């Protein structure tokens, strides 16, 4: 039988998940009924899915930008959220139909595998007076308003700096964890293609290799949940001396199971974040999270889209491509982390 404390923890996790999903649903779900002003400039925000904190944050960034820019452009601006339900085909279909419904453009957070088709459709859409901006990806297409994503060189720099700071200048050997839903896989640096897939979109294989290989990592391994792996390998982990842990996906910690304290572990860093990670940061289980400025993506993505639409000759306006620095959250700046996510998921 489960102990009272275990049941209490599981109950708290369930409540957190329910509240989180409710926040995202409230932040994201819009319908055609929301577009009440027929004279408003209509924009759409095309997201991969509903239940994702990056989608909600980017959408709220786009909404905030549209609201602020109404005075500048002298018109009401409405923006509607549309989910592609993780279907690249559905997302392309949404783009192709929106201009027929009177929309002026869309901020697009591409579904995985959709960006080439979006690039191909951009010219036809622009010729019909419908413009798009891209967030979270770089797409080379002269007919789009522009792309907003994270600067990969600054992301690599942030990781390097956190490792150095948390290691106190010593050469601490890291254990590198990657996310997979398949069988557990032990990896090495010869598996460049697979590692590149696990590292995308934040780091290239070369960036990863340049940072990690000189540190002589203890292990590179892919699995689904760290809590399960840590329990199954607790004896091996207990034998590690002077080591660090780097989680190369927030999904590894998505079950919000506590990370066991270890005096031999100098640091625990996560690449990517979930808003629930306040729990890990406030308790010191994670020393740093390095992640994308999702709200900034949406905010700037909507701004460059509106500047394209209102340009004297929109079809000739050059794309505005922006690379934003990553955000680094630590226990020391926890209040900023919490305040950001309150705004991002409002």
mmCIF file of C-alpha atoms in Angstrom:
data_model
loop_
_atom_site.group_PDB
_atom_site.id
_atom_site.type_symbol
_atom_site.label_atom_id
_atom_site.label_comp_id
_atom_site.label_asym_id
_atom_site.label_seq_id
_atom_site.Cartn_x
_atom_site.Cartn_y
_atom_site.Cartn_z
ATOM 1 C CA UNK A 1 0.000 0.000 0.000
ATOM 2 C CA UNK A 2 1.175 3.528 -0.731
ATOM 3 C CA UNK A 3 2.136 5.688 2.211
ATOM 4 C CA UNK A 4 0.107 8.753 3.157
ATOM 5 C CA UNK A 5 2.982 11.041 2.057
ATOM 6 C CA UNK A 6 3.229 9.336 -1.352
ATOM 7 C CA UNK A 7 -0.499 9.710 -1.921
ATOM 8 C CA UNK A 8 -0.289 13.359 -0.889
ATOM 9 C CA UNK A 9 2.538 14.029 -3.373
ATOM 10 C CA UNK A 10 0.657 12.272 -6.193
ATOM 11 C CA UNK A 11 -2.483 14.226 -5.343
ATOM 12 C CA UNK A 12 -0.552 17.515 -5.469
ATOM 13 C CA UNK A 13 0.927 16.558 -8.857
ATOM 14 C CA UNK A 14 -2.544 15.812 -10.213
ATOM 15 C CA UNK A 15 -3.852 19.175 -8.995
ATOM 16 C CA UNK A 16 -0.867 20.982 -10.573
ATOM 17 C CA UNK A 17 -1.503 19.262 -13.905
ATOM 18 C CA UNK A 18 -5.233 20.119 -13.847
ATOM 19 C CA UNK A 19 -4.587 23.766 -12.975
ATOM 20 C CA UNK A 20 -1.879 23.972 -15.623
ATOM 21 C CA UNK A 21 -4.140 22.580 -18.347
ATOM 22 C CA UNK A 22 -6.925 24.932 -17.280
ATOM 23 C CA UNK A 23 -4.587 27.915 -17.560
ATOM 24 C CA UNK A 24 -3.470 26.899 -21.023
ATOM 25 C CA UNK A 25 -7.008 26.298 -22.187
ATOM 26 C CA UNK A 26 -8.116 29.690 -20.895
ATOM 27 C CA UNK A 27 -5.116 31.355 -22.502
ATOM 28 C CA UNK A 28 -5.423 29.684 -25.868
ATOM 29 C CA UNK A 29 -8.944 28.710 -26.863
ATOM 30 C CA UNK A 30 -10.540 31.270 -29.150
ATOM 31 C CA UNK A 31 -13.336 30.831 -31.669
ATOM 32 C CA UNK A 32 -14.661 32.778 -34.608
ATOM 33 C CA UNK A 33 -17.232 34.305 -32.242
ATOM 34 C CA UNK A 34 -14.403 36.287 -30.604
ATOM 35 C CA UNK A 35 -13.957 38.384 -33.751
ATOM 36 C CA UNK A 36 -16.877 40.693 -32.955
ATOM 37 C CA UNK A 37 -15.665 43.845 -34.688
ATOM 38 C CA UNK A 38 -16.115 43.418 -38.429
ATOM 39 C CA UNK A 39 -13.913 46.450 -39.068
ATOM 40 C CA UNK A 40 -10.985 45.091 -37.037
ATOM 41 C CA UNK A 41 -7.802 43.874 -38.699
ATOM 42 C CA UNK A 42 -7.938 40.118 -38.266
ATOM 43 C CA UNK A 43 -4.811 38.091 -37.561
ATOM 44 C CA UNK A 44 -4.370 34.461 -36.598
ATOM 45 C CA UNK A 45 -1.862 32.691 -34.392
ATOM 46 C CA UNK A 46 -1.215 29.197 -35.725
ATOM 47 C CA UNK A 47 0.154 26.870 -33.046
ATOM 48 C CA UNK A 48 1.159 23.220 -33.198
ATOM 49 C CA UNK A 49 -1.341 22.315 -30.437
ATOM 50 C CA UNK A 50 -3.354 23.618 -27.492
ATOM 51 C CA UNK A 51 -1.681 21.986 -24.489
ATOM 52 C CA UNK A 52 1.784 23.470 -24.613
ATOM 53 C CA UNK A 53 3.197 26.260 -22.471
ATOM 54 C CA UNK A 54 5.412 27.646 -25.300
ATOM 55 C CA UNK A 55 2.322 27.995 -27.515
ATOM 56 C CA UNK A 56 0.384 29.809 -24.796
ATOM 57 C CA UNK A 57 3.311 32.113 -23.995
ATOM 58 C CA UNK A 58 3.968 32.984 -27.643
ATOM 59 C CA UNK A 59 0.255 33.595 -28.258
ATOM 60 C CA UNK A 60 0.025 35.941 -25.291
ATOM 61 C CA UNK A 61 3.109 37.756 -26.563
ATOM 62 C CA UNK A 62 1.418 38.207 -29.935
ATOM 63 C CA UNK A 63 -1.790 39.433 -28.268
ATOM 64 C CA UNK A 64 0.151 41.900 -26.129
ATOM 65 C CA UNK A 65 1.966 43.267 -29.155
ATOM 66 C CA UNK A 66 -1.247 43.605 -31.194
ATOM 67 C CA UNK A 67 -2.956 45.474 -28.359
ATOM 68 C CA UNK A 68 -0.062 47.901 -27.927
ATOM 69 C CA UNK A 69 0.212 48.577 -31.659
ATOM 70 C CA UNK A 70 -3.452 49.474 -32.214
ATOM 71 C CA UNK A 71 -2.758 53.144 -31.500
ATOM 72 C CA UNK A 72 0.292 53.188 -33.765
ATOM 73 C CA UNK A 73 -1.608 51.788 -36.740
ATOM 74 C CA UNK A 74 -4.929 53.484 -35.971
ATOM 75 C CA UNK A 75 -7.164 50.434 -36.014
ATOM 76 C CA UNK A 76 -8.449 47.660 -33.805
ATOM 77 C CA UNK A 77 -6.474 44.428 -34.150
ATOM 78 C CA UNK A 78 -7.869 41.025 -33.251
ATOM 79 C CA UNK A 79 -5.868 37.822 -33.097
ATOM 80 C CA UNK A 80 -7.335 34.333 -32.972
ATOM 81 C CA UNK A 81 -5.625 31.157 -31.747
ATOM 82 C CA UNK A 82 -5.787 28.096 -34.010
ATOM 83 C CA UNK A 83 -4.383 24.657 -33.165
ATOM 84 C CA UNK A 84 -3.010 22.359 -35.845
ATOM 85 C CA UNK A 85 -3.287 19.383 -33.489
ATOM 86 C CA UNK A 86 0.345 18.547 -34.297
ATOM 87 C CA UNK A 87 -0.498 18.014 -37.971
ATOM 88 C CA UNK A 88 1.736 19.722 -40.549
ATOM 89 C CA UNK A 89 -0.915 19.067 -43.188
ATOM 90 C CA UNK A 90 -3.624 20.727 -41.101
ATOM 91 C CA UNK A 91 -1.431 23.769 -40.427
ATOM 92 C CA UNK A 92 -0.815 24.316 -44.143
ATOM 93 C CA UNK A 93 -4.551 23.960 -44.756
ATOM 94 C CA UNK A 94 -5.249 26.596 -42.126
ATOM 95 C CA UNK A 95 -2.900 29.023 -43.853
ATOM 96 C CA UNK A 96 -4.443 28.425 -47.247
ATOM 97 C CA UNK A 97 -7.984 29.107 -46.000
ATOM 98 C CA UNK A 98 -7.443 32.050 -43.664
ATOM 99 C CA UNK A 99 -7.009 34.723 -46.340
ATOM 100 C CA UNK A 100 -10.321 33.598 -47.883
ATOM 101 C CA UNK A 101 -11.939 34.335 -44.508
ATOM 102 C CA UNK A 102 -10.765 37.945 -44.473
ATOM 103 C CA UNK A 103 -7.613 37.566 -42.384
ATOM 104 C CA UNK A 104 -4.697 39.863 -43.149
ATOM 105 C CA UNK A 105 -1.991 37.540 -41.879
ATOM 106 C CA UNK A 106 -0.795 35.010 -39.348
ATOM 107 C CA UNK A 107 1.941 34.473 -36.811
ATOM 108 C CA UNK A 108 2.949 30.850 -37.331
ATOM 109 C CA UNK A 109 4.597 28.544 -34.804
ATOM 110 C CA UNK A 110 5.341 25.707 -37.230
ATOM 111 C CA UNK A 111 4.472 22.108 -36.551
ATOM 112 C CA UNK A 112 7.516 19.885 -36.876
ATOM 113 C CA UNK A 113 7.994 19.129 -40.579
ATOM 114 C CA UNK A 114 5.818 21.998 -41.835
ATOM 115 C CA UNK A 115 8.358 24.751 -42.442
ATOM 116 C CA UNK A 116 9.328 23.746 -45.997
ATOM 117 C CA UNK A 117 5.695 23.759 -47.105
ATOM 118 C CA UNK A 118 5.131 27.076 -45.338
ATOM 119 C CA UNK A 119 8.081 28.541 -47.207
ATOM 120 C CA UNK A 120 6.704 27.245 -50.504
ATOM 121 C CA UNK A 121 3.256 28.715 -49.796
ATOM 122 C CA UNK A 122 4.559 32.119 -48.707
ATOM 123 C CA UNK A 123 4.754 33.645 -52.195
ATOM 124 C CA UNK A 124 1.225 32.649 -53.213
ATOM 125 C CA UNK A 125 -0.166 33.861 -49.901
ATOM 126 C CA UNK A 126 1.651 37.202 -50.218
ATOM 127 C CA UNK A 127 0.348 37.669 -53.770
ATOM 128 C CA UNK A 128 -3.147 37.328 -52.325
ATOM 129 C CA UNK A 129 -2.440 39.993 -49.711
ATOM 130 C CA UNK A 130 -1.962 37.549 -46.821
ATOM 131 C CA UNK A 131 1.347 37.734 -44.936
ATOM 132 C CA UNK A 132 2.963 35.532 -42.329
ATOM 133 C CA UNK A 133 5.686 35.737 -39.713
ATOM 134 C CA UNK A 134 7.382 32.712 -38.202
ATOM 135 C CA UNK A 135 8.276 32.075 -34.559
ATOM 136 C CA UNK A 136 10.562 29.366 -33.239
ATOM 137 C CA UNK A 137 12.085 28.542 -36.630
ATOM 138 C CA UNK A 138 14.247 30.149 -39.272
ATOM 139 C CA UNK A 139 12.734 30.001 -42.759
ATOM 140 C CA UNK A 140 14.478 31.450 -45.765
ATOM 141 C CA UNK A 141 11.635 32.947 -47.786
ATOM 142 C CA UNK A 142 11.660 36.528 -49.018
ATOM 143 C CA UNK A 143 7.867 36.798 -49.035
ATOM 144 C CA UNK A 144 7.398 36.352 -45.287
ATOM 145 C CA UNK A 145 7.383 39.226 -42.790
ATOM 146 C CA UNK A 146 10.251 37.626 -40.912
ATOM 147 C CA UNK A 147 11.341 34.975 -38.427
ATOM 148 C CA UNK A 148 11.870 35.192 -34.676
ATOM 149 C CA UNK A 149 13.775 32.473 -32.842
ATOM 150 C CA UNK A 150 16.564 31.983 -30.330
ATOM 151 C CA UNK A 151 20.190 32.803 -31.072
ATOM 152 C CA UNK A 152 21.954 29.404 -31.055
ATOM 153 C CA UNK A 153 25.391 30.888 -30.388
ATOM 154 C CA UNK A 154 24.073 32.720 -27.308
ATOM 155 C CA UNK A 155 22.313 29.566 -26.177
ATOM 156 C CA UNK A 156 25.591 27.641 -26.354
ATOM 157 C CA UNK A 157 27.357 30.477 -24.570
ATOM 158 C CA UNK A 158 24.770 30.437 -21.761
ATOM 159 C CA UNK A 159 25.260 26.695 -21.257
ATOM 160 C CA UNK A 160 29.039 27.043 -21.215
ATOM 161 C CA UNK A 161 28.847 29.894 -18.693
ATOM 162 C CA UNK A 162 26.499 28.014 -16.357
ATOM 163 C CA UNK A 163 28.681 24.899 -16.395
ATOM 164 C CA UNK A 164 31.767 26.975 -15.625
ATOM 165 C CA UNK A 165 30.063 28.995 -12.878
ATOM 166 C CA UNK A 166 28.476 25.998 -11.159
ATOM 167 C CA UNK A 167 31.676 23.960 -11.432
ATOM 168 C CA UNK A 168 33.632 26.668 -9.650
ATOM 169 C CA UNK A 169 36.221 26.631 -12.408
ATOM 170 C CA UNK A 170 36.973 22.917 -11.872
ATOM 171 C CA UNK A 171 36.682 20.302 -14.594
ATOM 172 C CA UNK A 172 33.518 18.529 -13.446
ATOM 173 C CA UNK A 173 32.413 15.529 -15.511
ATOM 174 C CA UNK A 174 28.774 15.785 -16.613
ATOM 175 C CA UNK A 175 26.169 13.098 -17.178
ATOM 176 C CA UNK A 176 24.062 14.073 -20.225
ATOM 177 C CA UNK A 177 20.427 12.978 -20.435
ATOM 178 C CA UNK A 178 18.308 13.056 -23.607
ATOM 179 C CA UNK A 179 14.609 12.425 -24.099
ATOM 180 C CA UNK A 180 13.188 9.483 -25.991
ATOM 181 C CA UNK A 181 9.944 7.542 -25.730
ATOM 182 C CA UNK A 182 11.665 4.427 -27.055
ATOM 183 C CA UNK A 183 14.074 2.049 -25.381
ATOM 184 C CA UNK A 184 16.833 3.422 -23.182
ATOM 185 C CA UNK A 185 19.904 4.183 -25.314
ATOM 186 C CA UNK A 186 23.513 4.688 -24.287
ATOM 187 C CA UNK A 187 25.212 7.003 -26.780
ATOM 188 C CA UNK A 188 28.654 8.239 -27.734
ATOM 189 C CA UNK A 189 29.983 11.113 -29.835
ATOM 190 C CA UNK A 190 30.143 8.957 -32.972
ATOM 191 C CA UNK A 191 26.332 9.014 -33.178
ATOM 192 C CA UNK A 192 26.180 12.528 -34.578
ATOM 193 C CA UNK A 193 22.881 12.201 -36.427
ATOM 194 C CA UNK A 194 20.952 10.864 -33.435
ATOM 195 C CA UNK A 195 22.497 13.351 -31.022
ATOM 196 C CA UNK A 196 21.668 16.191 -33.427
ATOM 197 C CA UNK A 197 18.009 15.157 -33.298
ATOM 198 C CA UNK A 198 18.030 15.080 -29.504
ATOM 199 C CA UNK A 199 19.771 18.463 -29.261
ATOM 200 C CA UNK A 200 17.559 20.316 -31.755
ATOM 201 C CA UNK A 201 16.493 23.071 -31.822
ATOM 202 C CA UNK A 202 18.669 24.571 -29.107
ATOM 203 C CA UNK A 203 22.151 23.317 -29.947
ATOM 204 C CA UNK A 204 23.965 21.890 -32.930
ATOM 205 C CA UNK A 205 26.061 18.758 -32.563
ATOM 206 C CA UNK A 206 29.223 20.837 -32.977
ATOM 207 C CA UNK A 207 28.222 23.239 -30.211
ATOM 208 C CA UNK A 208 27.401 20.332 -27.934
ATOM 209 C CA UNK A 209 30.639 18.534 -28.774
ATOM 210 C CA UNK A 210 32.768 21.655 -28.286
ATOM 211 C CA UNK A 211 31.296 22.224 -24.811
ATOM 212 C CA UNK A 212 30.865 18.687 -23.489
ATOM 213 C CA UNK A 213 33.548 16.506 -25.057
ATOM 214 C CA UNK A 214 36.499 18.306 -23.355
ATOM 215 C CA UNK A 215 34.797 17.599 -20.003
ATOM 216 C CA UNK A 216 35.000 13.828 -20.605
ATOM 217 C CA UNK A 217 31.347 13.114 -19.758
ATOM 218 C CA UNK A 218 30.552 10.138 -17.579
ATOM 219 C CA UNK A 219 27.654 9.078 -19.765
ATOM 220 C CA UNK A 220 25.376 10.135 -22.630
ATOM 221 C CA UNK A 221 22.051 8.369 -22.313
ATOM 222 C CA UNK A 222 18.493 8.723 -23.644
ATOM 223 C CA UNK A 223 15.318 7.623 -21.851
ATOM 224 C CA UNK A 224 11.834 8.955 -21.051
ATOM 225 C CA UNK A 225 11.606 9.947 -17.365
ATOM 226 C CA UNK A 226 14.536 10.751 -15.127
ATOM 227 C CA UNK A 227 12.682 9.587 -12.002
ATOM 228 C CA UNK A 228 12.358 6.068 -13.414
ATOM 229 C CA UNK A 229 15.957 6.005 -14.660
ATOM 230 C CA UNK A 230 17.304 7.339 -11.336
ATOM 231 C CA UNK A 231 15.432 4.706 -9.338
ATOM 232 C CA UNK A 232 16.581 1.891 -11.597
ATOM 233 C CA UNK A 233 20.205 3.108 -11.557
ATOM 234 C CA UNK A 234 20.480 4.515 -8.036
ATOM 235 C CA UNK A 235 23.497 2.402 -7.107
ATOM 236 C CA UNK A 236 25.463 3.507 -10.179
ATOM 237 C CA UNK A 237 24.526 7.170 -9.613
ATOM 238 C CA UNK A 238 25.514 6.921 -5.951
ATOM 239 C CA UNK A 239 29.024 5.922 -7.052
ATOM 240 C CA UNK A 240 29.560 9.081 -9.092
ATOM 241 C CA UNK A 241 32.056 11.531 -7.584
ATOM 242 C CA UNK A 242 32.238 15.248 -8.428
ATOM 243 C CA UNK A 243 29.785 15.186 -11.308
ATOM 244 C CA UNK A 244 27.077 17.321 -12.896
ATOM 245 C CA UNK A 245 23.784 16.472 -14.586
ATOM 246 C CA UNK A 246 22.482 18.130 -17.745
ATOM 247 C CA UNK A 247 18.927 17.435 -18.883
ATOM 248 C CA UNK A 248 18.652 18.173 -22.600
ATOM 249 C CA UNK A 249 14.847 18.256 -22.568
ATOM 250 C CA UNK A 250 12.326 19.421 -19.939
ATOM 251 C CA UNK A 251 10.233 16.365 -20.818
ATOM 252 C CA UNK A 252 12.676 14.260 -18.798
ATOM 253 C CA UNK A 253 11.335 15.988 -15.672
ATOM 254 C CA UNK A 254 7.716 16.463 -16.772
ATOM 255 C CA UNK A 255 6.370 14.137 -14.078
ATOM 256 C CA UNK A 256 7.680 16.639 -11.473
ATOM 257 C CA UNK A 257 9.199 13.843 -9.382
ATOM 258 C CA UNK A 258 11.791 15.207 -6.931
ATOM 259 C CA UNK A 259 15.469 15.021 -7.852
ATOM 260 C CA UNK A 260 17.304 13.277 -5.037
ATOM 261 C CA UNK A 261 19.926 15.419 -3.307
ATOM 262 C CA UNK A 262 23.530 14.313 -3.712
ATOM 263 C CA UNK A 263 26.506 16.079 -2.128
ATOM 264 C CA UNK A 264 28.729 14.782 -4.952
ATOM 265 C CA UNK A 265 26.610 16.505 -7.608
ATOM 266 C CA UNK A 266 27.951 19.996 -8.334
ATOM 267 C CA UNK A 267 25.083 21.085 -10.588
ATOM 268 C CA UNK A 268 21.876 20.134 -12.363
ATOM 269 C CA UNK A 269 21.029 22.128 -15.497
ATOM 270 C CA UNK A 270 17.974 21.775 -17.730
ATOM 271 C CA UNK A 271 17.852 22.823 -21.376
ATOM 272 C CA UNK A 272 14.288 24.011 -21.838
ATOM 273 C CA UNK A 273 11.657 24.609 -19.195
ATOM 274 C CA UNK A 274 8.105 24.044 -18.024
ATOM 275 C CA UNK A 275 6.346 26.587 -15.788
ATOM 276 C CA UNK A 276 6.022 23.891 -13.117
ATOM 277 C CA UNK A 277 9.816 23.949 -12.722
ATOM 278 C CA UNK A 278 9.390 26.617 -10.059
ATOM 279 C CA UNK A 279 9.294 23.547 -7.796
ATOM 280 C CA UNK A 280 12.762 22.394 -8.875
ATOM 281 C CA UNK A 281 14.329 25.863 -8.808
ATOM 282 C CA UNK A 282 12.871 26.958 -5.465
ATOM 283 C CA UNK A 283 14.066 23.752 -3.811
ATOM 284 C CA UNK A 284 17.524 23.919 -5.392
ATOM 285 C CA UNK A 285 17.031 20.619 -7.208
ATOM 286 C CA UNK A 286 17.828 22.472 -10.429
ATOM 287 C CA UNK A 287 20.584 25.072 -10.477
ATOM 288 C CA UNK A 288 19.651 26.567 -13.848
ATOM 289 C CA UNK A 289 17.167 26.319 -16.703
ATOM 290 C CA UNK A 290 18.167 27.743 -20.090
ATOM 291 C CA UNK A 291 15.217 28.273 -22.384
ATOM 292 C CA UNK A 292 13.580 30.284 -25.165
ATOM 293 C CA UNK A 293 11.870 33.645 -24.722
ATOM 294 C CA UNK A 294 8.519 32.337 -25.959
ATOM 295 C CA UNK A 295 6.620 35.506 -25.072
ATOM 296 C CA UNK A 296 9.234 37.572 -26.902
ATOM 297 C CA UNK A 297 8.872 35.350 -29.963
ATOM 298 C CA UNK A 298 5.146 36.094 -30.169
ATOM 299 C CA UNK A 299 5.513 39.770 -29.288
ATOM 300 C CA UNK A 300 8.117 40.490 -31.978
ATOM 301 C CA UNK A 301 6.524 38.078 -34.453
ATOM 302 C CA UNK A 302 3.243 40.025 -34.321
ATOM 303 C CA UNK A 303 5.054 43.356 -34.539
ATOM 304 C CA UNK A 304 7.007 42.498 -37.686
ATOM 305 C CA UNK A 305 3.865 41.020 -39.242
ATOM 306 C CA UNK A 306 1.934 44.241 -38.626
ATOM 307 C CA UNK A 307 4.822 46.348 -39.945
ATOM 308 C CA UNK A 308 4.787 44.229 -43.113
ATOM 309 C CA UNK A 309 1.020 44.627 -43.540
ATOM 310 C CA UNK A 310 1.216 48.405 -43.054
ATOM 311 C CA UNK A 311 4.328 48.967 -45.180
ATOM 312 C CA UNK A 312 3.831 51.325 -48.187
ATOM 313 C CA UNK A 313 4.506 48.365 -50.482
ATOM 314 C CA UNK A 314 4.097 45.203 -48.372
ATOM 315 C CA UNK A 315 5.128 42.797 -51.123
ATOM 316 C CA UNK A 316 8.500 44.548 -51.448
ATOM 317 C CA UNK A 317 9.213 44.980 -47.719
ATOM 318 C CA UNK A 318 12.278 42.944 -46.750
ATOM 319 C CA UNK A 319 11.893 40.227 -44.075
ATOM 320 C CA UNK A 320 12.906 41.187 -40.544
ATOM 321 C CA UNK A 321 14.689 38.254 -38.948
ATOM 322 C CA UNK A 322 15.346 38.426 -35.204
ATOM 323 C CA UNK A 323 17.399 36.170 -32.945
ATOM 324 C CA UNK A 324 16.685 36.570 -29.240
ATOM 325 C CA UNK A 325 19.004 35.604 -26.404
ATOM 326 C CA UNK A 326 17.882 32.699 -24.219
ATOM 327 C CA UNK A 327 16.572 33.198 -20.708
ATOM 328 C CA UNK A 328 18.467 31.694 -17.776
ATOM 329 C CA UNK A 329 16.425 30.941 -14.665
ATOM 330 C CA UNK A 330 18.154 30.128 -11.373
ATOM 331 C CA UNK A 331 17.092 29.916 -7.727
ATOM 332 C CA UNK A 332 18.499 33.452 -7.355
ATOM 333 C CA UNK A 333 16.136 35.008 -9.920
ATOM 334 C CA UNK A 334 13.139 32.797 -9.105
ATOM 335 C CA UNK A 335 10.744 35.731 -8.670
ATOM 336 C CA UNK A 336 11.417 36.872 -12.247
ATOM 337 C CA UNK A 337 10.761 33.332 -13.490
ATOM 338 C CA UNK A 338 7.438 33.168 -11.625
ATOM 339 C CA UNK A 339 6.374 36.662 -12.717
ATOM 340 C CA UNK A 340 7.203 35.867 -16.355
ATOM 341 C CA UNK A 341 5.057 32.745 -16.429
ATOM 342 C CA UNK A 342 2.159 34.492 -14.710
ATOM 343 C CA UNK A 343 2.199 37.014 -17.552
ATOM 344 C CA UNK A 344 2.867 34.421 -20.236
ATOM 345 C CA UNK A 345 -0.056 32.188 -19.248
ATOM 346 C CA UNK A 346 -2.551 34.910 -18.260
#
